[in-house]
Amino acid sequence: MTKHSIFDTQALEAFRKEHKLQPYRIRQIYKEIFHNFVIDFKEMTALSKDLRNKLEESFEIISLEVEDVIEDDETSKFLFKTADGNVMESVLMYHFHTEQRTLEKKLNRITLCISSQVGCNVGCIFCVTWKMGLKKNLTREEILSQVVYANNYVKNKYGKKVDNTWYSIRNVVFMGMGEPMLNYPAVKKVCWFLTDTNYFGLSRKRVTISTSWVLPPLKQFLADDLPVSLAFSLHSADQKLREELVPTIAKYYTIEKLFAALDEYTDKTGNKIFYEYVMIKDKNDSRELAHTCGKLLQGRPAHLNLIPYNQNPAIDLEESTEARIKKFKDVVESYGVPVTVRQNMGRKAKSACGQLGYEKVQGKIIQKPCVDPNCDCKKC
Ligand code: SAH
Ligand code: SF4
């Protein structure tokens, strides 16, 4: 028998009625999943054994298989397989701080970067994910399963905090594989689950949709007023250069049209927008372009996030130098726009922005090491 997802609220309600359960039983199940981070019905000891068995027969909590986990000091990257055989990734990022007095490194907060699609077809020239092409849109259950699984992983890895609650994910960002606006119906439902206090209960500030922008779903997003933060992948305030960096969509959804929609959003909601800007050496990191960017964002409720480009052997681009990034930051700040430089995380494990799908792409582009010492194919 095919199992329902635990996020199928109608199926769960039908199950409740069929088994004559009081509504508080459903709240107990949710508490186990969203507060105690349990992912196995057998471990839900607040429920009777009989009920646990019945739930097990009819429902699944995680609608993905875990293929692999790749760790480095500051990230855990999960390779998930969907029931239809596609593989995609999400990344946990552990942010530490050093205590001034003891110089001890302490875990401060945890962010999960989730995927909304398998692959991507937007085609930003600096991102390895699009080289996989678009394989499929993830379902609501597949996206939410990433969060449920990762919370359970964090619980097992770090245990309890001093206040006796479990360590858990504080922020969820749609910065993994895929363009969330191109899978908007599922993403919208996911956002409600993430922010609803009956489920994950994360605040607006702690859920961020990152988008390279596709105008029609954006208009819908504005109308829906989803309770999440918005990050817009700008990369260049110069129209011509943006068309070069994001060739598939930038010429249709011009900076002028996009900012008309963005202004409408900020006017209506009063929310600030985070702008992301991948810093690529000799491409979009000049002083002149910093002025163009500063002028565009000046007077708008904006925060610019500069992302040092994460290099990939599959792509012939380089990261800006630290000095160049600093200059760019100073220029944009001179327009009164707050700017931060994103900390690099997960490069060793190929878990950083724009590196998801790396192993797949690498497998396609870089062949297995050649055994012939005289081989001159230039790929091995
Ligand atoms: N498709 C969405 C979300 C996924 S990409 C978007 O483009 O916004 C998440 C972020 O990673 C985006 O800001 C994107 O521009 C950035 N990114 C992509 N490739 C990168 C790379 N190689 N180095 C650094 N950041 C990259
Ligand atoms: Fe797709 Fe985002 Fe990568 Fe562009 S940066 S190809 S939109 S995942």
Short mmCIF file of C-alpha atoms and ligand atoms in Angstrom, two decimals:
data_model
loop_
_atom_site.label_atom_id
_atom_site.label_comp_id
_atom_site.label_asym_id
_atom_site.label_seq_id
_atom_site.Cartn_x
_atom_site.Cartn_y
_atom_site.Cartn_z
CA MET A 1 0.00 0.00 0.00
CA THR A 2 1.35 3.46 -0.90
CA LYS A 3 1.82 5.54 2.21
CA HIS A 4 0.59 9.10 2.64
CA SER A 5 2.97 11.81 3.68
CA ILE A 6 2.47 13.06 7.22
CA PHE A 7 2.13 16.51 5.57
CA ASP A 8 -0.99 15.33 3.78
CA THR A 9 -3.31 17.00 6.29
CA GLN A 10 -6.48 15.66 4.66
CA ALA A 11 -5.26 12.06 4.83
CA LEU A 12 -4.26 12.56 8.46
CA GLU A 13 -7.67 13.99 9.32
CA ALA A 14 -9.39 11.06 7.56
CA PHE A 15 -7.15 8.68 9.54
CA ARG A 16 -8.08 10.44 12.78
CA LYS A 17 -11.78 10.09 12.07
CA GLU A 18 -11.49 6.48 10.93
CA HIS A 19 -9.71 5.51 14.15
CA LYS A 20 -11.88 7.75 16.34
CA LEU A 21 -8.93 9.69 17.70
CA GLN A 22 -9.27 12.93 19.65
CA PRO A 23 -7.74 16.00 17.89
CA TYR A 24 -5.08 16.23 20.61
CA ARG A 25 -3.58 12.97 19.29
CA ILE A 26 -2.67 14.77 16.05
CA ARG A 27 -1.09 17.55 18.11
CA GLN A 28 0.94 14.90 19.92
CA ILE A 29 2.22 13.52 16.62
CA TYR A 30 3.17 17.03 15.48
CA LYS A 31 4.91 17.69 18.78
CA GLU A 32 7.03 14.58 18.31
CA ILE A 33 8.02 15.61 14.78
CA PHE A 34 8.38 19.39 15.09
CA HIS A 35 9.57 19.76 18.70
CA ASN A 36 11.21 16.47 19.55
CA PHE A 37 12.52 15.91 15.98
CA VAL A 38 11.48 12.26 15.89
CA ILE A 39 11.38 10.72 12.41
CA ASP A 40 10.30 7.20 13.30
CA PHE A 41 6.77 6.43 14.53
CA LYS A 42 8.21 3.65 16.72
CA GLU A 43 9.98 6.28 18.82
CA MET A 44 6.79 8.26 19.53
CA THR A 45 6.44 6.91 23.03
CA ALA A 46 3.67 9.33 23.95
CA LEU A 47 1.42 7.28 21.62
CA SER A 48 0.12 3.77 22.21
CA LYS A 49 1.95 0.95 20.45
CA ASP A 50 -1.19 0.15 18.50
CA LEU A 51 -1.48 3.71 17.20
CA ARG A 52 2.21 3.81 16.30
CA ASN A 53 1.78 0.62 14.26
CA LYS A 54 -1.27 1.99 12.48
CA LEU A 55 0.53 5.23 11.66
CA GLU A 56 3.50 3.27 10.38
CA GLU A 57 1.24 1.30 8.04
CA SER A 58 -0.41 4.39 6.53
CA PHE A 59 2.08 7.28 6.71
CA GLU A 60 5.68 8.23 6.07
CA ILE A 61 7.47 11.13 7.74
CA ILE A 62 10.39 11.39 5.32
CA SER A 63 9.55 11.07 1.62
CA LEU A 64 13.19 10.78 0.57
CA GLU A 65 15.99 8.25 0.86
CA VAL A 66 19.31 9.40 2.27
CA GLU A 67 22.05 8.34 -0.15
CA ASP A 68 25.05 9.96 1.52
CA VAL A 69 26.21 12.60 4.00
CA ILE A 70 29.38 14.58 3.31
CA GLU A 71 30.82 16.52 6.24
CA ASP A 72 33.42 19.18 6.77
CA ASP A 73 34.10 21.33 9.87
CA GLU A 74 31.22 23.68 9.27
CA THR A 75 28.71 21.92 7.01
CA SER A 76 26.89 18.62 6.47
CA LYS A 77 25.73 17.99 2.93
CA PHE A 78 22.92 15.47 2.41
CA LEU A 79 22.45 13.64 -0.85
CA PHE A 80 18.81 12.66 -1.05
CA LYS A 81 17.13 10.36 -3.54
CA THR A 82 13.50 10.90 -4.49
CA ALA A 83 11.10 7.97 -5.01
CA ASP A 84 11.37 8.51 -8.78
CA GLY A 85 15.16 8.10 -8.64
CA ASN A 86 16.40 11.69 -8.79
CA VAL A 87 19.23 12.86 -6.56
CA MET A 88 19.45 16.29 -4.96
CA GLU A 89 21.14 17.97 -2.07
CA SER A 90 20.67 20.18 0.96
CA VAL A 91 23.27 21.63 3.27
CA LEU A 92 23.40 22.29 7.01
CA MET A 93 25.65 25.19 7.96
CA TYR A 94 26.95 25.47 11.51
CA HIS A 95 27.77 29.00 12.59
CA PHE A 96 30.18 29.15 15.54
CA HIS A 97 31.36 32.02 17.67
CA THR A 98 34.39 32.23 19.92
CA GLU A 99 33.71 33.16 23.55
CA GLN A 100 35.83 36.17 24.44
CA ARG A 101 36.73 35.02 27.94
CA THR A 102 37.50 31.33 27.39
CA LEU A 103 38.28 31.46 23.64
CA GLU A 104 36.07 28.42 23.36
CA LYS A 105 34.33 27.84 20.01
CA LYS A 106 30.57 27.59 20.56
CA LEU A 107 27.80 26.65 18.19
CA ASN A 108 25.76 29.79 17.72
CA ARG A 109 23.10 29.00 15.12
CA ILE A 110 22.30 26.49 12.41
CA THR A 111 21.03 27.24 8.91
CA LEU A 112 19.63 24.76 6.43
CA CYS A 113 19.93 25.43 2.73
CA ILE A 114 17.21 23.50 0.89
CA SER A 115 16.54 22.60 -2.73
CA SER A 116 13.27 23.34 -4.51
CA GLN A 117 14.09 21.54 -7.77
CA VAL A 118 16.43 18.82 -8.97
CA GLY A 119 18.88 20.78 -11.11
CA CYS A 120 17.91 24.10 -12.64
CA ASN A 121 17.33 25.53 -16.10
CA VAL A 122 17.84 29.22 -15.44
CA GLY A 123 21.43 28.96 -16.63
CA CYS A 124 23.41 31.49 -14.57
CA ILE A 125 26.86 31.14 -16.08
CA PHE A 126 28.62 30.93 -12.70
CA CYS A 127 26.48 28.17 -11.16
CA VAL A 128 27.21 24.48 -11.52
CA THR A 129 23.63 23.35 -10.76
CA TRP A 130 22.25 24.40 -14.13
CA LYS A 131 24.79 22.20 -15.90
CA MET A 132 22.72 19.24 -14.69
CA GLY A 133 19.71 20.71 -16.48
CA LEU A 134 16.30 20.65 -14.83
CA LYS A 135 15.30 17.13 -13.83
CA LYS A 136 12.13 17.86 -11.90
CA ASN A 137 10.22 20.10 -9.52
CA LEU A 138 10.33 18.75 -5.98
CA THR A 139 7.00 18.11 -4.28
CA ARG A 140 5.92 19.82 -1.08
CA GLU A 141 6.68 16.60 0.83
CA GLU A 142 10.14 16.24 -0.71
CA ILE A 143 11.05 19.81 0.22
CA LEU A 144 9.69 19.54 3.78
CA SER A 145 11.39 16.16 4.28
CA GLN A 146 14.76 17.89 3.89
CA VAL A 147 13.97 20.05 6.93
CA VAL A 148 12.54 17.24 9.05
CA TYR A 149 15.47 14.95 8.32
CA ALA A 150 18.06 17.68 8.94
CA ASN A 151 16.51 18.60 12.31
CA ASN A 152 16.75 14.98 13.40
CA TYR A 153 20.37 14.91 12.21
CA VAL A 154 21.21 18.04 14.23
CA LYS A 155 19.55 16.56 17.31
CA ASN A 156 21.69 13.41 17.04
CA LYS A 157 24.87 15.37 16.32
CA TYR A 158 24.62 18.11 18.96
CA GLY A 159 22.03 16.93 21.50
CA LYS A 160 20.58 19.41 23.97
CA LYS A 161 21.44 23.01 24.74
CA VAL A 162 21.98 24.33 28.26
CA ASP A 163 18.29 25.28 28.43
CA ASN A 164 17.44 21.57 27.92
CA THR A 165 15.88 22.06 24.45
CA TRP A 166 17.31 20.30 21.41
CA TYR A 167 19.69 22.03 19.07
CA SER A 168 17.73 22.66 15.88
CA ILE A 169 17.65 24.60 12.64
CA ARG A 170 17.15 28.32 13.18
CA ASN A 171 17.05 29.51 9.57
CA VAL A 172 15.88 27.88 6.36
CA VAL A 173 17.03 29.35 3.06
CA PHE A 174 15.95 28.31 -0.43
CA MET A 175 19.51 28.55 -1.73
CA GLY A 176 20.11 24.96 -2.71
CA MET A 177 19.35 23.52 -6.11
CA GLY A 178 16.75 25.15 -8.29
CA GLU A 179 14.83 28.34 -8.79
CA PRO A 180 12.02 28.47 -6.18
CA MET A 181 9.85 30.81 -8.28
CA LEU A 182 9.72 28.17 -11.00
CA ASN A 183 8.22 25.70 -8.53
CA TYR A 184 6.08 28.29 -6.84
CA PRO A 185 2.92 26.26 -5.98
CA ALA A 186 4.94 23.74 -3.93
CA VAL A 187 7.25 26.39 -2.47
CA LYS A 188 4.26 28.43 -1.33
CA LYS A 189 2.80 25.48 0.60
CA VAL A 190 6.21 24.71 2.10
CA CYS A 191 6.49 28.29 3.35
CA TRP A 192 3.17 27.99 5.16
CA PHE A 193 4.29 24.78 6.88
CA LEU A 194 7.64 26.33 7.83
CA THR A 195 6.06 29.39 9.43
CA ASP A 196 2.84 27.91 10.88
CA THR A 197 3.18 27.49 14.66
CA ASN A 198 1.41 24.11 14.47
CA TYR A 199 4.32 22.83 12.42
CA PHE A 200 7.86 24.28 12.26
CA GLY A 201 6.87 27.72 13.59
CA LEU A 202 9.80 29.67 12.13
CA SER A 203 9.43 33.45 11.99
CA ARG A 204 9.31 35.46 8.73
CA LYS A 205 12.89 36.56 9.26
CA ARG A 206 14.10 32.98 9.48
CA VAL A 207 12.81 31.68 6.17
CA THR A 208 14.33 33.18 3.04
CA ILE A 209 13.44 32.60 -0.58
CA SER A 210 16.36 33.34 -2.85
CA THR A 211 15.40 33.96 -6.44
CA SER A 212 17.08 34.91 -9.67
CA TRP A 213 13.68 36.23 -10.58
CA VAL A 214 10.95 35.22 -12.89
CA LEU A 215 8.34 37.91 -13.04
CA PRO A 216 4.94 36.13 -13.28
CA PRO A 217 5.35 33.99 -10.12
CA LEU A 218 6.80 37.02 -8.38
CA LYS A 219 3.56 38.89 -8.95
CA GLN A 220 1.73 35.97 -7.37
CA PHE A 221 4.21 35.97 -4.50
CA LEU A 222 3.43 39.66 -3.93
CA ALA A 223 -0.29 39.02 -3.96
CA ASP A 224 0.04 36.10 -1.53
CA ASP A 225 2.21 38.10 0.88
CA LEU A 226 3.98 34.95 2.06
CA PRO A 227 5.40 35.36 5.57
CA VAL A 228 9.02 34.93 4.49
CA SER A 229 12.03 37.09 3.63
CA LEU A 230 13.08 37.71 0.08
CA ALA A 231 16.59 37.61 -1.37
CA PHE A 232 17.01 38.70 -4.93
CA SER A 233 20.02 37.46 -6.92
CA LEU A 234 21.06 40.69 -8.62
CA HIS A 235 24.73 40.08 -9.61
CA SER A 236 24.85 43.23 -11.71
CA ALA A 237 23.01 46.52 -11.71
CA ASP A 238 24.04 46.96 -15.31
CA GLN A 239 21.40 45.52 -17.67
CA LYS A 240 23.82 44.34 -20.39
CA LEU A 241 26.10 42.57 -17.93
CA ARG A 242 23.13 40.96 -16.17
CA GLU A 243 22.05 39.53 -19.52
CA GLU A 244 25.49 37.99 -19.86
CA LEU A 245 25.44 36.50 -16.34
CA VAL A 246 21.85 35.24 -16.37
CA PRO A 247 21.32 34.86 -20.12
CA THR A 248 18.03 32.97 -20.19
CA ILE A 249 15.80 35.40 -18.35
CA ALA A 250 17.54 38.74 -17.80
CA LYS A 251 16.64 40.16 -21.19
CA TYR A 252 12.93 39.53 -20.65
CA TYR A 253 12.79 40.43 -17.00
CA THR A 254 14.84 43.60 -17.20
CA ILE A 255 16.22 45.42 -14.18
CA GLU A 256 13.67 48.16 -14.81
CA LYS A 257 10.71 45.76 -14.76
CA LEU A 258 12.06 43.86 -11.80
CA PHE A 259 12.58 46.93 -9.69
CA ALA A 260 9.09 48.16 -10.50
CA ALA A 261 7.79 44.89 -9.01
CA LEU A 262 10.26 44.96 -6.10
CA ASP A 263 9.29 48.52 -5.21
CA GLU A 264 5.65 47.48 -5.25
CA TYR A 265 6.52 44.67 -2.82
CA THR A 266 8.49 46.84 -0.40
CA ASP A 267 5.88 49.62 -0.51
CA LYS A 268 3.13 47.15 0.24
CA THR A 269 4.85 45.07 2.94
CA GLY A 270 7.41 47.46 4.40
CA ASN A 271 9.91 44.59 4.16
CA LYS A 272 13.55 45.00 3.32
CA ILE A 273 14.96 42.98 0.41
CA PHE A 274 18.32 41.22 0.53
CA TYR A 275 20.23 41.52 -2.71
CA GLU A 276 22.78 38.85 -3.54
CA TYR A 277 25.76 39.61 -5.68
CA VAL A 278 28.27 36.90 -6.59
CA MET A 279 31.70 38.54 -6.81
CA ILE A 280 33.47 37.28 -9.92
CA LYS A 281 36.95 38.52 -10.77
CA ASP A 282 37.07 41.00 -13.66
CA LYS A 283 33.44 40.35 -14.49
CA ASN A 284 31.16 42.27 -12.13
CA ASP A 285 33.53 43.51 -9.41
CA SER A 286 34.84 46.86 -10.77
CA ARG A 287 34.62 50.21 -8.95
CA GLU A 288 32.39 51.53 -11.74
CA LEU A 289 29.91 48.67 -11.31
CA ALA A 290 29.95 49.24 -7.55
CA HIS A 291 28.78 52.81 -8.22
CA THR A 292 26.05 51.54 -10.57
CA CYS A 293 24.93 49.13 -7.86
CA GLY A 294 25.02 51.78 -5.13
CA LYS A 295 22.93 54.15 -7.26
CA LEU A 296 20.35 51.46 -7.99
CA LEU A 297 19.89 50.45 -4.34
CA GLN A 298 20.22 53.92 -2.82
CA GLY A 299 17.06 55.02 -0.98
CA ARG A 300 15.49 51.57 -1.27
CA PRO A 301 14.95 49.26 1.73
CA ALA A 302 17.87 47.08 0.70
CA HIS A 303 20.71 45.06 2.16
CA LEU A 304 23.46 43.94 -0.20
CA ASN A 305 25.11 40.58 0.40
CA LEU A 306 28.36 40.08 -1.51
CA ILE A 307 29.08 36.39 -2.11
CA PRO A 308 32.68 35.57 -2.99
CA TYR A 309 32.40 33.35 -6.07
CA ASN A 310 32.83 29.66 -5.26
CA GLN A 311 35.01 28.20 -7.97
CA ASN A 312 34.30 25.02 -9.91
CA PRO A 313 36.65 23.20 -12.26
CA ALA A 314 33.64 22.86 -14.58
CA ILE A 315 33.38 26.66 -14.98
CA ASP A 316 36.07 29.00 -16.18
CA LEU A 317 35.60 31.90 -13.74
CA GLU A 318 37.55 33.14 -10.75
CA GLU A 319 36.75 34.56 -7.35
CA SER A 320 37.30 38.30 -6.75
CA THR A 321 40.18 39.19 -4.49
CA GLU A 322 39.51 40.20 -0.90
CA ALA A 323 40.78 43.72 -1.61
CA ARG A 324 38.43 44.09 -4.58
CA ILE A 325 35.46 42.91 -2.54
CA LYS A 326 36.34 45.37 0.23
CA LYS A 327 36.51 48.26 -2.26
CA PHE A 328 33.18 47.27 -3.80
CA LYS A 329 31.63 47.17 -0.34
CA ASP A 330 33.01 50.61 0.57
CA VAL A 331 31.65 52.20 -2.61
CA VAL A 332 28.14 50.75 -2.21
CA GLU A 333 28.10 51.72 1.46
CA SER A 334 28.92 55.29 0.49
CA TYR A 335 25.38 55.36 -1.00
CA GLY A 336 23.93 54.56 2.43
CA VAL A 337 23.25 50.91 1.56
CA PRO A 338 24.20 48.31 4.23
CA VAL A 339 26.57 45.68 2.80
CA THR A 340 27.84 42.39 4.20
CA VAL A 341 30.28 39.90 2.73
CA ARG A 342 29.08 36.34 3.05
CA GLN A 343 31.36 34.00 4.94
CA ASN A 344 32.55 31.11 2.76
CA MET A 345 31.24 27.82 4.05
CA GLY A 346 31.43 24.29 2.80
CA ARG A 347 33.83 24.76 -0.09
CA LYS A 348 35.85 21.68 0.91
CA ALA A 349 32.77 19.46 0.74
CA LYS A 350 31.49 21.22 -2.40
CA SER A 351 28.49 22.33 -0.35
CA ALA A 352 28.78 26.05 -1.00
CA CYS A 353 26.42 28.19 -3.09
CA GLY A 354 26.55 27.27 -6.74
CA GLN A 355 28.40 24.02 -6.09
CA LEU A 356 25.44 21.71 -5.54
CA GLY A 357 25.31 18.96 -8.08
CA TYR A 358 29.09 19.28 -8.38
CA GLU A 359 29.78 15.57 -8.16
CA LYS A 360 27.21 14.85 -10.89
CA VAL A 361 28.53 17.53 -13.18
CA GLN A 362 32.09 16.59 -12.44
CA GLY A 363 31.22 13.01 -13.34
CA LYS A 364 29.93 14.24 -16.69
CA ILE A 365 32.68 16.70 -17.51
CA ILE A 366 35.78 15.34 -15.83
CA GLN A 367 36.19 11.68 -16.65
CA LYS A 368 37.59 9.05 -14.30
CA PRO A 369 41.40 9.27 -13.90
CA CYS A 370 43.08 7.77 -16.92
CA VAL A 371 45.49 4.87 -16.49
CA ASP A 372 47.50 5.76 -19.60
CA PRO A 373 50.44 8.00 -18.50
CA ASN A 374 50.79 9.34 -22.06
CA CYS A 375 47.13 10.26 -22.45
CA ASP A 376 46.68 13.75 -23.89
CA CYS A 377 42.89 14.04 -23.76
CA LYS A 378 43.22 17.06 -21.36
CA LYS A 379 40.28 15.79 -19.34
CA CYS A 380 41.94 13.30 -17.04
N1 SAH B 1 18.01 29.86 -7.82
C1 SAH B 1 18.03 30.71 -6.72
C2 SAH B 1 18.44 30.01 -5.43
C3 SAH B 1 19.54 29.02 -5.53
S1 SAH B 1 21.13 29.69 -5.84
C4 SAH B 1 18.89 31.93 -6.97
O1 SAH B 1 19.62 31.93 -7.95
O2 SAH B 1 18.80 32.87 -6.20
C5 SAH B 1 21.49 30.48 -4.27
C6 SAH B 1 22.51 31.59 -4.36
O3 SAH B 1 23.79 31.06 -4.75
C7 SAH B 1 22.18 32.64 -5.41
O4 SAH B 1 22.33 33.92 -4.90
C8 SAH B 1 23.21 32.39 -6.48
O5 SAH B 1 23.47 33.49 -7.24
C9 SAH B 1 24.39 31.94 -5.67
N2 SAH B 1 25.41 31.25 -6.45
C10 SAH B 1 25.25 30.47 -7.53
N3 SAH B 1 26.44 30.01 -7.98
C11 SAH B 1 27.38 30.51 -7.15
C12 SAH B 1 28.79 30.37 -7.07
N4 SAH B 1 29.47 29.60 -7.91
N5 SAH B 1 29.44 31.02 -6.09
C13 SAH B 1 28.76 31.78 -5.19
N6 SAH B 1 27.42 31.92 -5.19
C14 SAH B 1 26.73 31.30 -6.17
FE1 SF4 B 2 19.53 28.22 -11.02
FE2 SF4 B 2 20.04 29.83 -8.95
FE3 SF4 B 2 21.99 28.34 -10.09
FE4 SF4 B 2 20.95 30.43 -11.39
S1 SF4 B 2 22.11 30.49 -9.46
S2 SF4 B 2 21.36 28.41 -12.26
S3 SF4 B 2 18.84 30.30 -10.77
S4 SF4 B 2 20.23 27.56 -8.99
#
